[in-house]
PDB file of C-alpha atoms in Angstrom:
ATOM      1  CA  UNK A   9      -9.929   8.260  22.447  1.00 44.00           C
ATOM      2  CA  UNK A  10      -9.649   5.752  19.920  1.00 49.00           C
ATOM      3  CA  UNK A  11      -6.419   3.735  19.652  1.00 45.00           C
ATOM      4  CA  UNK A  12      -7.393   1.167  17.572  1.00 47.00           C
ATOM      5  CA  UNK A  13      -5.668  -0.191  14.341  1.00 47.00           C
ATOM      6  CA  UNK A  14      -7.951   1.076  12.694  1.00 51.00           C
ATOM      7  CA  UNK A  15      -6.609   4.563  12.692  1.00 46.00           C
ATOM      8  CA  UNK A  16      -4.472   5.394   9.535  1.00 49.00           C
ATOM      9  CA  UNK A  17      -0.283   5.078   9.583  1.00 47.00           C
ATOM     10  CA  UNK A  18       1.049   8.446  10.438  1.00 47.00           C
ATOM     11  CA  UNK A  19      -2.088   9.983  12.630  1.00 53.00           C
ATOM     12  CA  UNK A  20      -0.536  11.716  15.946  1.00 57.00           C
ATOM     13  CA  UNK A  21      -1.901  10.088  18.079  1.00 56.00           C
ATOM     14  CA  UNK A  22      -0.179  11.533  21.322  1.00 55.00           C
ATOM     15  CA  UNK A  23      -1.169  14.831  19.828  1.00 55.00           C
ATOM     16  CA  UNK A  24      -5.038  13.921  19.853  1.00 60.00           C
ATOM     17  CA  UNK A  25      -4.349  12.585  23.182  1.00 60.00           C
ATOM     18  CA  UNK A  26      -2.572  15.702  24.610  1.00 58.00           C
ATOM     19  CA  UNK A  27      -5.833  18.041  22.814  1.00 59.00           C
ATOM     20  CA  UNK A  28      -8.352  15.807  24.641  1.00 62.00           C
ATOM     21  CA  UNK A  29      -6.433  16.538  28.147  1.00 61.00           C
ATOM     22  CA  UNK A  30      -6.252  20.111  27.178  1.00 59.00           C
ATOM     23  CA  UNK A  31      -9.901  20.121  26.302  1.00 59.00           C
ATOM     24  CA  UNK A  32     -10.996  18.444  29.976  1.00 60.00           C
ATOM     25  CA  UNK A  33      -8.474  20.466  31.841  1.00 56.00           C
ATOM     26  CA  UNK A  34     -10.045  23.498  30.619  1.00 52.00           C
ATOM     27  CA  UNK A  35     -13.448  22.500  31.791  1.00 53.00           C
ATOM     28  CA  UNK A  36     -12.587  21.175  34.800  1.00 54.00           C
ATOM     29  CA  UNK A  37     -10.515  24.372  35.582  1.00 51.00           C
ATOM     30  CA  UNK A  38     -12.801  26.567  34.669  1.00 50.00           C
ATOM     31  CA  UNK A  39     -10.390  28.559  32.712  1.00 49.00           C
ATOM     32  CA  UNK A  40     -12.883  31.535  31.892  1.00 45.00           C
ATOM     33  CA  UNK A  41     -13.676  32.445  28.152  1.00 40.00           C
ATOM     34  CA  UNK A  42     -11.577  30.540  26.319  1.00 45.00           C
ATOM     35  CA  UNK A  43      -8.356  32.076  26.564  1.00 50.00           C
ATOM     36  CA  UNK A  44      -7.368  28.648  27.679  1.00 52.00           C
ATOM     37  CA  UNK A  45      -8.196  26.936  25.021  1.00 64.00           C
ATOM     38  CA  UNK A  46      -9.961  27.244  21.701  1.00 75.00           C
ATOM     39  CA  UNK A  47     -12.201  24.503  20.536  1.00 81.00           C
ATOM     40  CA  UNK A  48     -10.369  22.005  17.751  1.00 82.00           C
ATOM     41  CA  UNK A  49     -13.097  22.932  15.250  1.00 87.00           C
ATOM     42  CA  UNK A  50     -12.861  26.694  15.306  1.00 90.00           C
ATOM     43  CA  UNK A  51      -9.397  26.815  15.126  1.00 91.00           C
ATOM     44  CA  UNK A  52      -9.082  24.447  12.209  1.00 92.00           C
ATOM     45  CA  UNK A  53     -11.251  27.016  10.371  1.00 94.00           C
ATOM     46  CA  UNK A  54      -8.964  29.794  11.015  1.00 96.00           C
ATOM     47  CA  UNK A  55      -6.319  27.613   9.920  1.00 96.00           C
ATOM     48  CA  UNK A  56      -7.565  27.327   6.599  1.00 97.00           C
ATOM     49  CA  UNK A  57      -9.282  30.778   6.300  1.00 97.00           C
ATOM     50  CA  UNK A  58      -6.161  32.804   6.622  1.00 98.00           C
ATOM     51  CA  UNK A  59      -4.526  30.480   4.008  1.00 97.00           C
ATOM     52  CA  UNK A  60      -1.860  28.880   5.906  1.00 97.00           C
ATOM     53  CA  UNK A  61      -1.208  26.042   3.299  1.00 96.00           C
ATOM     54  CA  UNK A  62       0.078  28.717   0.985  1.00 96.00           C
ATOM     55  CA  UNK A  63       2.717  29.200   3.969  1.00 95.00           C
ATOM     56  CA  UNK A  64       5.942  28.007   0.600  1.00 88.00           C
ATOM     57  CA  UNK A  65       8.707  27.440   3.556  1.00 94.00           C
ATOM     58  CA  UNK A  66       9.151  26.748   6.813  1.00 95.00           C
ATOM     59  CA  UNK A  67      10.701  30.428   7.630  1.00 96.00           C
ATOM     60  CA  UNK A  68       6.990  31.743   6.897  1.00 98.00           C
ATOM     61  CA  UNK A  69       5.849  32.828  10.478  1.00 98.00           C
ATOM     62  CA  UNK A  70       2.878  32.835  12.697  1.00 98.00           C
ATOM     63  CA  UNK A  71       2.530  34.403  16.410  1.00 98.00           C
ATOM     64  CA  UNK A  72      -0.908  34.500  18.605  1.00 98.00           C
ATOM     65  CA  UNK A  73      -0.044  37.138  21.280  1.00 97.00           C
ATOM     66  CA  UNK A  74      -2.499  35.273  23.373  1.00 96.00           C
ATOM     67  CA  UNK A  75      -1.379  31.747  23.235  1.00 95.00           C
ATOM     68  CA  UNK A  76      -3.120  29.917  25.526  1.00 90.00           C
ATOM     69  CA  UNK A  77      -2.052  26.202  26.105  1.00 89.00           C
ATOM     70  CA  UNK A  78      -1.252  26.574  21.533  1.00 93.00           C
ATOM     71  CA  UNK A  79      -3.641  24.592  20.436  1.00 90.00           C
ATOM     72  CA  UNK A  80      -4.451  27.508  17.664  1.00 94.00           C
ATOM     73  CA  UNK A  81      -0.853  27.706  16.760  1.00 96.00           C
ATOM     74  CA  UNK A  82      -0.611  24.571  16.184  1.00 95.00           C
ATOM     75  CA  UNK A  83      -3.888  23.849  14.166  1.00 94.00           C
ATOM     76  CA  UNK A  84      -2.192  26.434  11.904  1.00 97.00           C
ATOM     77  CA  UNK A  85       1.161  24.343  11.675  1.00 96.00           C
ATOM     78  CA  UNK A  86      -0.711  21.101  11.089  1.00 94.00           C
ATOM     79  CA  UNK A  87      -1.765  22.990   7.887  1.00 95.00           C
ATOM     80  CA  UNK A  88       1.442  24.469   6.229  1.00 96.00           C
ATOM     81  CA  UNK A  89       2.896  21.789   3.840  1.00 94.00           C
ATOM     82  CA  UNK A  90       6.446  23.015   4.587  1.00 93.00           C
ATOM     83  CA  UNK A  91       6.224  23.734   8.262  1.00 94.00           C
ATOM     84  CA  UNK A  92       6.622  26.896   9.540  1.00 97.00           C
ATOM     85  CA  UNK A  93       8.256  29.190  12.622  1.00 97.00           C
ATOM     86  CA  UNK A  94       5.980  29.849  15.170  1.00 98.00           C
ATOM     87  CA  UNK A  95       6.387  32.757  17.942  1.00 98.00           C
ATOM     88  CA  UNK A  96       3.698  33.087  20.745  1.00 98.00           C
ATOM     89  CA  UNK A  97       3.050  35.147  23.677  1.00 98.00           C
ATOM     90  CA  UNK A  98       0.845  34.105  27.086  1.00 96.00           C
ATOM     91  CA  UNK A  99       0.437  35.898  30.689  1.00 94.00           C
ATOM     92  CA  UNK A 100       0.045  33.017  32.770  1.00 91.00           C
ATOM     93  CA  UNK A 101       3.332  31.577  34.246  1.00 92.00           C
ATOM     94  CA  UNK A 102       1.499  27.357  34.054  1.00 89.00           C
ATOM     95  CA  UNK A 103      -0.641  28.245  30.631  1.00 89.00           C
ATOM     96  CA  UNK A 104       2.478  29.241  29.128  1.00 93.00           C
ATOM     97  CA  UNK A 105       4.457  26.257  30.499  1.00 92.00           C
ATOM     98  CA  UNK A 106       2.007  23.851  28.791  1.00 89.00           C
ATOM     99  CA  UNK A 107       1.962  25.938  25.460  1.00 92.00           C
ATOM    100  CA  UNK A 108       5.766  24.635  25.895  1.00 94.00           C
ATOM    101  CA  UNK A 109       5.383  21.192  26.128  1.00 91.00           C
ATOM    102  CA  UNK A 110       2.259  20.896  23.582  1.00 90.00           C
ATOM    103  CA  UNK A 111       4.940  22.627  20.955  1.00 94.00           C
ATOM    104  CA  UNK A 112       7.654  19.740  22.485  1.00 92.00           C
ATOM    105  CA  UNK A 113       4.947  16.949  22.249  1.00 89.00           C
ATOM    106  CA  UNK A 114       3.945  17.863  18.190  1.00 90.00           C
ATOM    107  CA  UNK A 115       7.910  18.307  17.467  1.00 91.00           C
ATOM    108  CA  UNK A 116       7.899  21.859  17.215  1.00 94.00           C
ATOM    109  CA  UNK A 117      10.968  21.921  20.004  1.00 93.00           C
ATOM    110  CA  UNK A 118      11.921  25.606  18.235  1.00 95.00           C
ATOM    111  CA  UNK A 119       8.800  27.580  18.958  1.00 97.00           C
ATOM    112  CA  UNK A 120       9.087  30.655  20.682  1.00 97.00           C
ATOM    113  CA  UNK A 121       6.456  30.968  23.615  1.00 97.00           C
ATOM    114  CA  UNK A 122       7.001  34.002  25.730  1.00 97.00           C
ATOM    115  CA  UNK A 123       5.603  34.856  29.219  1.00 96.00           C
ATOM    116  CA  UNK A 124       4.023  38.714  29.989  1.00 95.00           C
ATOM    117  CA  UNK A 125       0.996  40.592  29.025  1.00 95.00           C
ATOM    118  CA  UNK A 126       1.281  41.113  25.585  1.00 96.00           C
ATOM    119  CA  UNK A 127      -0.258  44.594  25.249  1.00 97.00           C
ATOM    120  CA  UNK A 128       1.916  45.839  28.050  1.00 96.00           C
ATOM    121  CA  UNK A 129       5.143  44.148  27.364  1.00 96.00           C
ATOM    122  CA  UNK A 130       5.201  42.518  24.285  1.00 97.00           C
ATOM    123  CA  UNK A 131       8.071  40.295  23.783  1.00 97.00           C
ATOM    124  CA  UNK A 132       8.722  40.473  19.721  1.00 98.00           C
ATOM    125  CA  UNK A 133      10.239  43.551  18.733  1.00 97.00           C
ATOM    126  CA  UNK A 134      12.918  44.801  16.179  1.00 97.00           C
ATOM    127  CA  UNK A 135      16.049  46.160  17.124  1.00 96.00           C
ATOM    128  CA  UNK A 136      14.565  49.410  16.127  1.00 96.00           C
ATOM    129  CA  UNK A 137      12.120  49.213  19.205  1.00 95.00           C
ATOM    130  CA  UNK A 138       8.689  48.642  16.641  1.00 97.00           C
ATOM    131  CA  UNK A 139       6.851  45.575  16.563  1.00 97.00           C
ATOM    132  CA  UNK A 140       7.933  42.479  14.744  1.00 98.00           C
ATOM    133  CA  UNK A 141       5.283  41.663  12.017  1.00 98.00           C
ATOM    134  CA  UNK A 142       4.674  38.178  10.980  1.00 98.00           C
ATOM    135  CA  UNK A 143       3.429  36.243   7.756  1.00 98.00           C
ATOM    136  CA  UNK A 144       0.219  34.917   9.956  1.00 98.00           C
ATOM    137  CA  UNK A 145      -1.151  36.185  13.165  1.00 98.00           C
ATOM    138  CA  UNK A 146      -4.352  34.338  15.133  1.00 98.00           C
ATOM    139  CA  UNK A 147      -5.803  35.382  18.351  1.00 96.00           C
ATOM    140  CA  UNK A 148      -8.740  34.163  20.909  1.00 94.00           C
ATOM    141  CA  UNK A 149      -7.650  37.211  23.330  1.00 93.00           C
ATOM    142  CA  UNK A 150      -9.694  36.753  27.036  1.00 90.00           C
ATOM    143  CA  UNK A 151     -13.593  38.474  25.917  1.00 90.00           C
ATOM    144  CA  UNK A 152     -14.077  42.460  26.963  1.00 89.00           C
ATOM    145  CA  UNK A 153     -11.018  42.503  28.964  1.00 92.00           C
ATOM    146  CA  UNK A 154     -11.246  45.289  31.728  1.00 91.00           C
ATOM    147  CA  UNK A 155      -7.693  45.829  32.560  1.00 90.00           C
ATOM    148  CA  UNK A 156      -5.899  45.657  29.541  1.00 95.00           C
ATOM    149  CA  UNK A 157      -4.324  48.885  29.653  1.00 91.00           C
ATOM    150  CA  UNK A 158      -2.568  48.458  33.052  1.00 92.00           C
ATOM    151  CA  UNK A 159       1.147  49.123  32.810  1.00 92.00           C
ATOM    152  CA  UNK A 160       1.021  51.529  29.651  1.00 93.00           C
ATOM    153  CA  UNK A 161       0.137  54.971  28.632  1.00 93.00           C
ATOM    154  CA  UNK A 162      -2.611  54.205  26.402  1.00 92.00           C
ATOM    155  CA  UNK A 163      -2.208  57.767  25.104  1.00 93.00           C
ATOM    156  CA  UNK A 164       1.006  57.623  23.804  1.00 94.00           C
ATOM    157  CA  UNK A 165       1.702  53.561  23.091  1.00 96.00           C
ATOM    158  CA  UNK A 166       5.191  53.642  21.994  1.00 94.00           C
ATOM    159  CA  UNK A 167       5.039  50.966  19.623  1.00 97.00           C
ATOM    160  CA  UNK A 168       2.194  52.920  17.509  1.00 96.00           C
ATOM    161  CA  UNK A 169      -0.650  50.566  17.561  1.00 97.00           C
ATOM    162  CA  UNK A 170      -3.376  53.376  18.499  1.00 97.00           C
ATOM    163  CA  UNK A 171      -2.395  56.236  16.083  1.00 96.00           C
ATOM    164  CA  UNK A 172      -4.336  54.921  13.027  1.00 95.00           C
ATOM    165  CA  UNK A 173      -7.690  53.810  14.623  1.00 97.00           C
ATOM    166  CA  UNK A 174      -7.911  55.185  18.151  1.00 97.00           C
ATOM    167  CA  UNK A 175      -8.051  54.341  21.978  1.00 97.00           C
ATOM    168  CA  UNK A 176     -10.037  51.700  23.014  1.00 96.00           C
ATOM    169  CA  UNK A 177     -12.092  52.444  25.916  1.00 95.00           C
ATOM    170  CA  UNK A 178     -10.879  51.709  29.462  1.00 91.00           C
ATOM    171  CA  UNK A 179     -13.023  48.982  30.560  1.00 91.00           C
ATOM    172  CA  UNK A 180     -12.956  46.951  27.353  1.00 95.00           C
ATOM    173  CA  UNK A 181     -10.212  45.377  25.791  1.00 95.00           C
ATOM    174  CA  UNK A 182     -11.519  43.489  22.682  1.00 97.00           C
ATOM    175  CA  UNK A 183     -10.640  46.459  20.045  1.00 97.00           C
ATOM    176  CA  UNK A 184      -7.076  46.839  21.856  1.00 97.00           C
ATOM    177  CA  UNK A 185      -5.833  43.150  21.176  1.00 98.00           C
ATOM    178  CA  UNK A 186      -7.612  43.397  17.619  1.00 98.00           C
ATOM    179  CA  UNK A 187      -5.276  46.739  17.064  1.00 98.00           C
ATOM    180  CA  UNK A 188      -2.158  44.701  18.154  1.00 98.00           C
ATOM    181  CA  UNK A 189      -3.252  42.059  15.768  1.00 98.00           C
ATOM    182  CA  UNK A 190      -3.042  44.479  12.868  1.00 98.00           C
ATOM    183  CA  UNK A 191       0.033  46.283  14.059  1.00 98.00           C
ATOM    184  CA  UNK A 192       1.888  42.752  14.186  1.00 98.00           C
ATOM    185  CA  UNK A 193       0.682  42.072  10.282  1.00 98.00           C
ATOM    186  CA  UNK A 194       3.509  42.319   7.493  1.00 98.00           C
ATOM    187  CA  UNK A 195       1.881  44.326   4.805  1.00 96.00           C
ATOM    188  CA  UNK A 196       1.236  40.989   3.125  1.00 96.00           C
ATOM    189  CA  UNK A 197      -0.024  39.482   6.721  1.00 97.00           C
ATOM    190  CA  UNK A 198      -3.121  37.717   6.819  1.00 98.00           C
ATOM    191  CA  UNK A 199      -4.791  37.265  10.236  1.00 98.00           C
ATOM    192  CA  UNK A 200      -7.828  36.035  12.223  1.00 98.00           C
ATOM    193  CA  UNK A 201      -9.406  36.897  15.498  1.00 97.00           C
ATOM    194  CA  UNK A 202     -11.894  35.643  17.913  1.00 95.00           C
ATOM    195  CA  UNK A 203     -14.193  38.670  19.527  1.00 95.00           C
ATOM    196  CA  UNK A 204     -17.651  38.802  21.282  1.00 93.00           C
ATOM    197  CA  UNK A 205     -20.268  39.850  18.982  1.00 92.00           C
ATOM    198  CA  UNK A 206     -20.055  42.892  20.525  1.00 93.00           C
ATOM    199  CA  UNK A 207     -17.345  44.426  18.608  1.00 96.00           C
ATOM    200  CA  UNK A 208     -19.655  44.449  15.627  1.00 96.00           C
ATOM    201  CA  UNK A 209     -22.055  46.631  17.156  1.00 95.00           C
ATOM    202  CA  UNK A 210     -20.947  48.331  20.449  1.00 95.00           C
ATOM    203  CA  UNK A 211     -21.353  52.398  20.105  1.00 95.00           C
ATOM    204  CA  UNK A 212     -19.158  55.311  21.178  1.00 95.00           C
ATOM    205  CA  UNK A 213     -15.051  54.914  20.840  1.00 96.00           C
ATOM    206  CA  UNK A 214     -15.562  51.362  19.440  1.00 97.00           C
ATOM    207  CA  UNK A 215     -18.146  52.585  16.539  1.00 97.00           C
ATOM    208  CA  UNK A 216     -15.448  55.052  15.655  1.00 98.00           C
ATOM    209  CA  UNK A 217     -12.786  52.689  15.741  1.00 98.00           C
ATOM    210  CA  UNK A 218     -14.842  49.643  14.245  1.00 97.00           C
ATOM    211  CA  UNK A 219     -15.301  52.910  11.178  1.00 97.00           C
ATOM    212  CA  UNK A 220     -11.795  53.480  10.338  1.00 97.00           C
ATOM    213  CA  UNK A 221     -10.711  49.694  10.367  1.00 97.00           C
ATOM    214  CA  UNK A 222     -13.415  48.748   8.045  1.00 96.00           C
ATOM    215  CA  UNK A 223     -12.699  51.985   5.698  1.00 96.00           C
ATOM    216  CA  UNK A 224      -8.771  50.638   5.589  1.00 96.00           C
ATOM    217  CA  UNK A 225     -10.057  47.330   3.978  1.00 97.00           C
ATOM    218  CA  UNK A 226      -8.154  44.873   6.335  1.00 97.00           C
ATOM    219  CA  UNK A 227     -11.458  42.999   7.144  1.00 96.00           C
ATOM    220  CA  UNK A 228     -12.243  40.393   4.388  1.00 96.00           C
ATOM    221  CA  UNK A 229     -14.810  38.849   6.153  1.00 96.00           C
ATOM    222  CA  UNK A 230     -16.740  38.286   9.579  1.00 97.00           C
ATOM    223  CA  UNK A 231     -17.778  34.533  10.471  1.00 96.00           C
ATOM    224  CA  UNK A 232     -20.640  34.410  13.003  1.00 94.00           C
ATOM    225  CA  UNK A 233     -20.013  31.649  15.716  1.00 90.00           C
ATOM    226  CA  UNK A 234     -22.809  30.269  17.834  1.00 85.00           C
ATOM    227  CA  UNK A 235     -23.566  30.789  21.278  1.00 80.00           C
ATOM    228  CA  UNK A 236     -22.234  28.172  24.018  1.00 78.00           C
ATOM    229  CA  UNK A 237     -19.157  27.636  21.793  1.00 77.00           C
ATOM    230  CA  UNK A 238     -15.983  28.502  23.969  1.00 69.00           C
ATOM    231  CA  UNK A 239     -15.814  27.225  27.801  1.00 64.00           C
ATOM    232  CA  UNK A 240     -17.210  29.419  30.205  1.00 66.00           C
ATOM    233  CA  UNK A 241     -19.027  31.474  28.552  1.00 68.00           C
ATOM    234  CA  UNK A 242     -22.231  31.319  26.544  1.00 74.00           C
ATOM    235  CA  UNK A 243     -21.985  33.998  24.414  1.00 81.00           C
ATOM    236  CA  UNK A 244     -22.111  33.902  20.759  1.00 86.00           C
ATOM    237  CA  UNK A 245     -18.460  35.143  19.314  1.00 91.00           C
ATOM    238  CA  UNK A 246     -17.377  36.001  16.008  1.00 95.00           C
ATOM    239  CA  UNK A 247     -13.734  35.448  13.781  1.00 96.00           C
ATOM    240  CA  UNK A 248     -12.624  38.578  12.003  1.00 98.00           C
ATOM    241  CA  UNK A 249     -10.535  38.218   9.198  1.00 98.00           C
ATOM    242  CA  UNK A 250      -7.912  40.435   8.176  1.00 98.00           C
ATOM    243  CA  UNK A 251      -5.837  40.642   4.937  1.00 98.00           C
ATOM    244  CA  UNK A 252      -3.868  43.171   4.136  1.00 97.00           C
ATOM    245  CA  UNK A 253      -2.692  42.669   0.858  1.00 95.00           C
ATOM    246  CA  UNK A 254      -4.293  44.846  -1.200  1.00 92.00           C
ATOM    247  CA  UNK A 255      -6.451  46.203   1.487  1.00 94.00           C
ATOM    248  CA  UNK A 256      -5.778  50.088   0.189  1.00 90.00           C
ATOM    249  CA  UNK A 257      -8.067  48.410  -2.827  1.00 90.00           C
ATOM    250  CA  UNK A 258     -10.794  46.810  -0.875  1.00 87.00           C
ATOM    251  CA  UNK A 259     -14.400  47.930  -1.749  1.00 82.00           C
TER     252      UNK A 259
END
């Protein structure tokens, strides 16, 4: 790191500090897949693609139901003029405790990080027992997920994020986080995901599902992302973007 005088008045430096140990801890820990941590780069692009600077106050909101150590949630912060309210969800017990003090360390002391698997237990509901929906939601959920309906009845989700697209299959849990995603969207929401290339092609449940989200225009656009990208893993991932304002109108 680079601590010289040369850097410009005002540049957070404990904040690039704290990203760099984040960044080596993941690699050294061999956190699988990235649900650790998501490269600086990548998430300042979803940053900026879901339009985050247009957050106009600092009640806006933004959640990531997979938040990792929140370096995403943050990168979407850093880009709000205003500031903004950020809620977050992560499994692990220490993951979750270092989400914590990354939000303490960049003076977001208010941030809401919650600890259980999200698709089972999600932590962020109304009083009327549906899911909250927020102004922005990001996501770099674990890749093809085997488990991830353990501790629900897939078939009859009470918080209704199945009934418009469909069950994901058992042993893959990409399309299941991407469906909570959508569900946790106000109807204004914009959102961004990272997947395995995979979900753009893969046949059977997923084709039908893939189908019916793409005829709902919520998917703006599809960035391809290069192989050897996220840390252990080499395979080549993609950011779905989702918008829906306006999406009934989407050609």
């Amino acid at each position: 790191l680079d601590f010289s005088k040369n850097r410009a008045e005002g540049d957070d430096i404990i904040g690039d500090a704290y990203e760099y140990l984040m960044r080596n801890f993941a690699t050294q820990s061999g956190k699988s897949k990235g649900q650790f941590y998501t490269p600086s780069e990548v998430s300042q692009i979803i940053a900026k693609i879901i339009g985050a600077k247009n957050a106009k106050r600092k009640d806006w909101t933004v959640y990531d139901p997979t938040a990792g150590s929140g370096s995403l949630l943050l990168k979407v912060a850093n880009e709000t003029p205003n500031g903004i309210t950020i809620y977050g969800q992560e499994n692990d017990v220490a993951t979750r405790a270092m989400a914590m003090m990354n939000m303490w360390i960049h003076n977001y002391v208010l941030a809401e990080i919650e600890r259980e698997n999200t698709i089972a237990s999600p932590k962020f509901i109304n009083k009327d027992g549906t899911l909250k929906e927020f102004d922005f939601v990001v996501s770099n959920p674990p890749f093809s997920f085997k488990s991830w309906d353990t501790g629900i009845d897939s078939d009859n989700d009470k918080f209704g994020r199945f009934d418009d697209y469909g069950i994901p299959p058992k042993k893959n849990g990409d399309f299941a986080f991407l469906l909570h995603l959508i569900k946790s969207l106000k109807n204004t929401g914009k959102g961004a995901i990272i997947l395995p290339h995979g979900v753009l092609f893969r046949g059977n449940t997923e084709a039908e599902i893939r189908k019916k989200i793409i005829k709902s225009g919520i998917i703006k656009a599809i960035i391809g992302l290069p192989s050897n990208l996220f840390f252990g893993t080499g395979i080549p991932a993609c950011i779905l973007l989702l918008d829906k304002e306006n999406a009934q109108s989407r050609k």
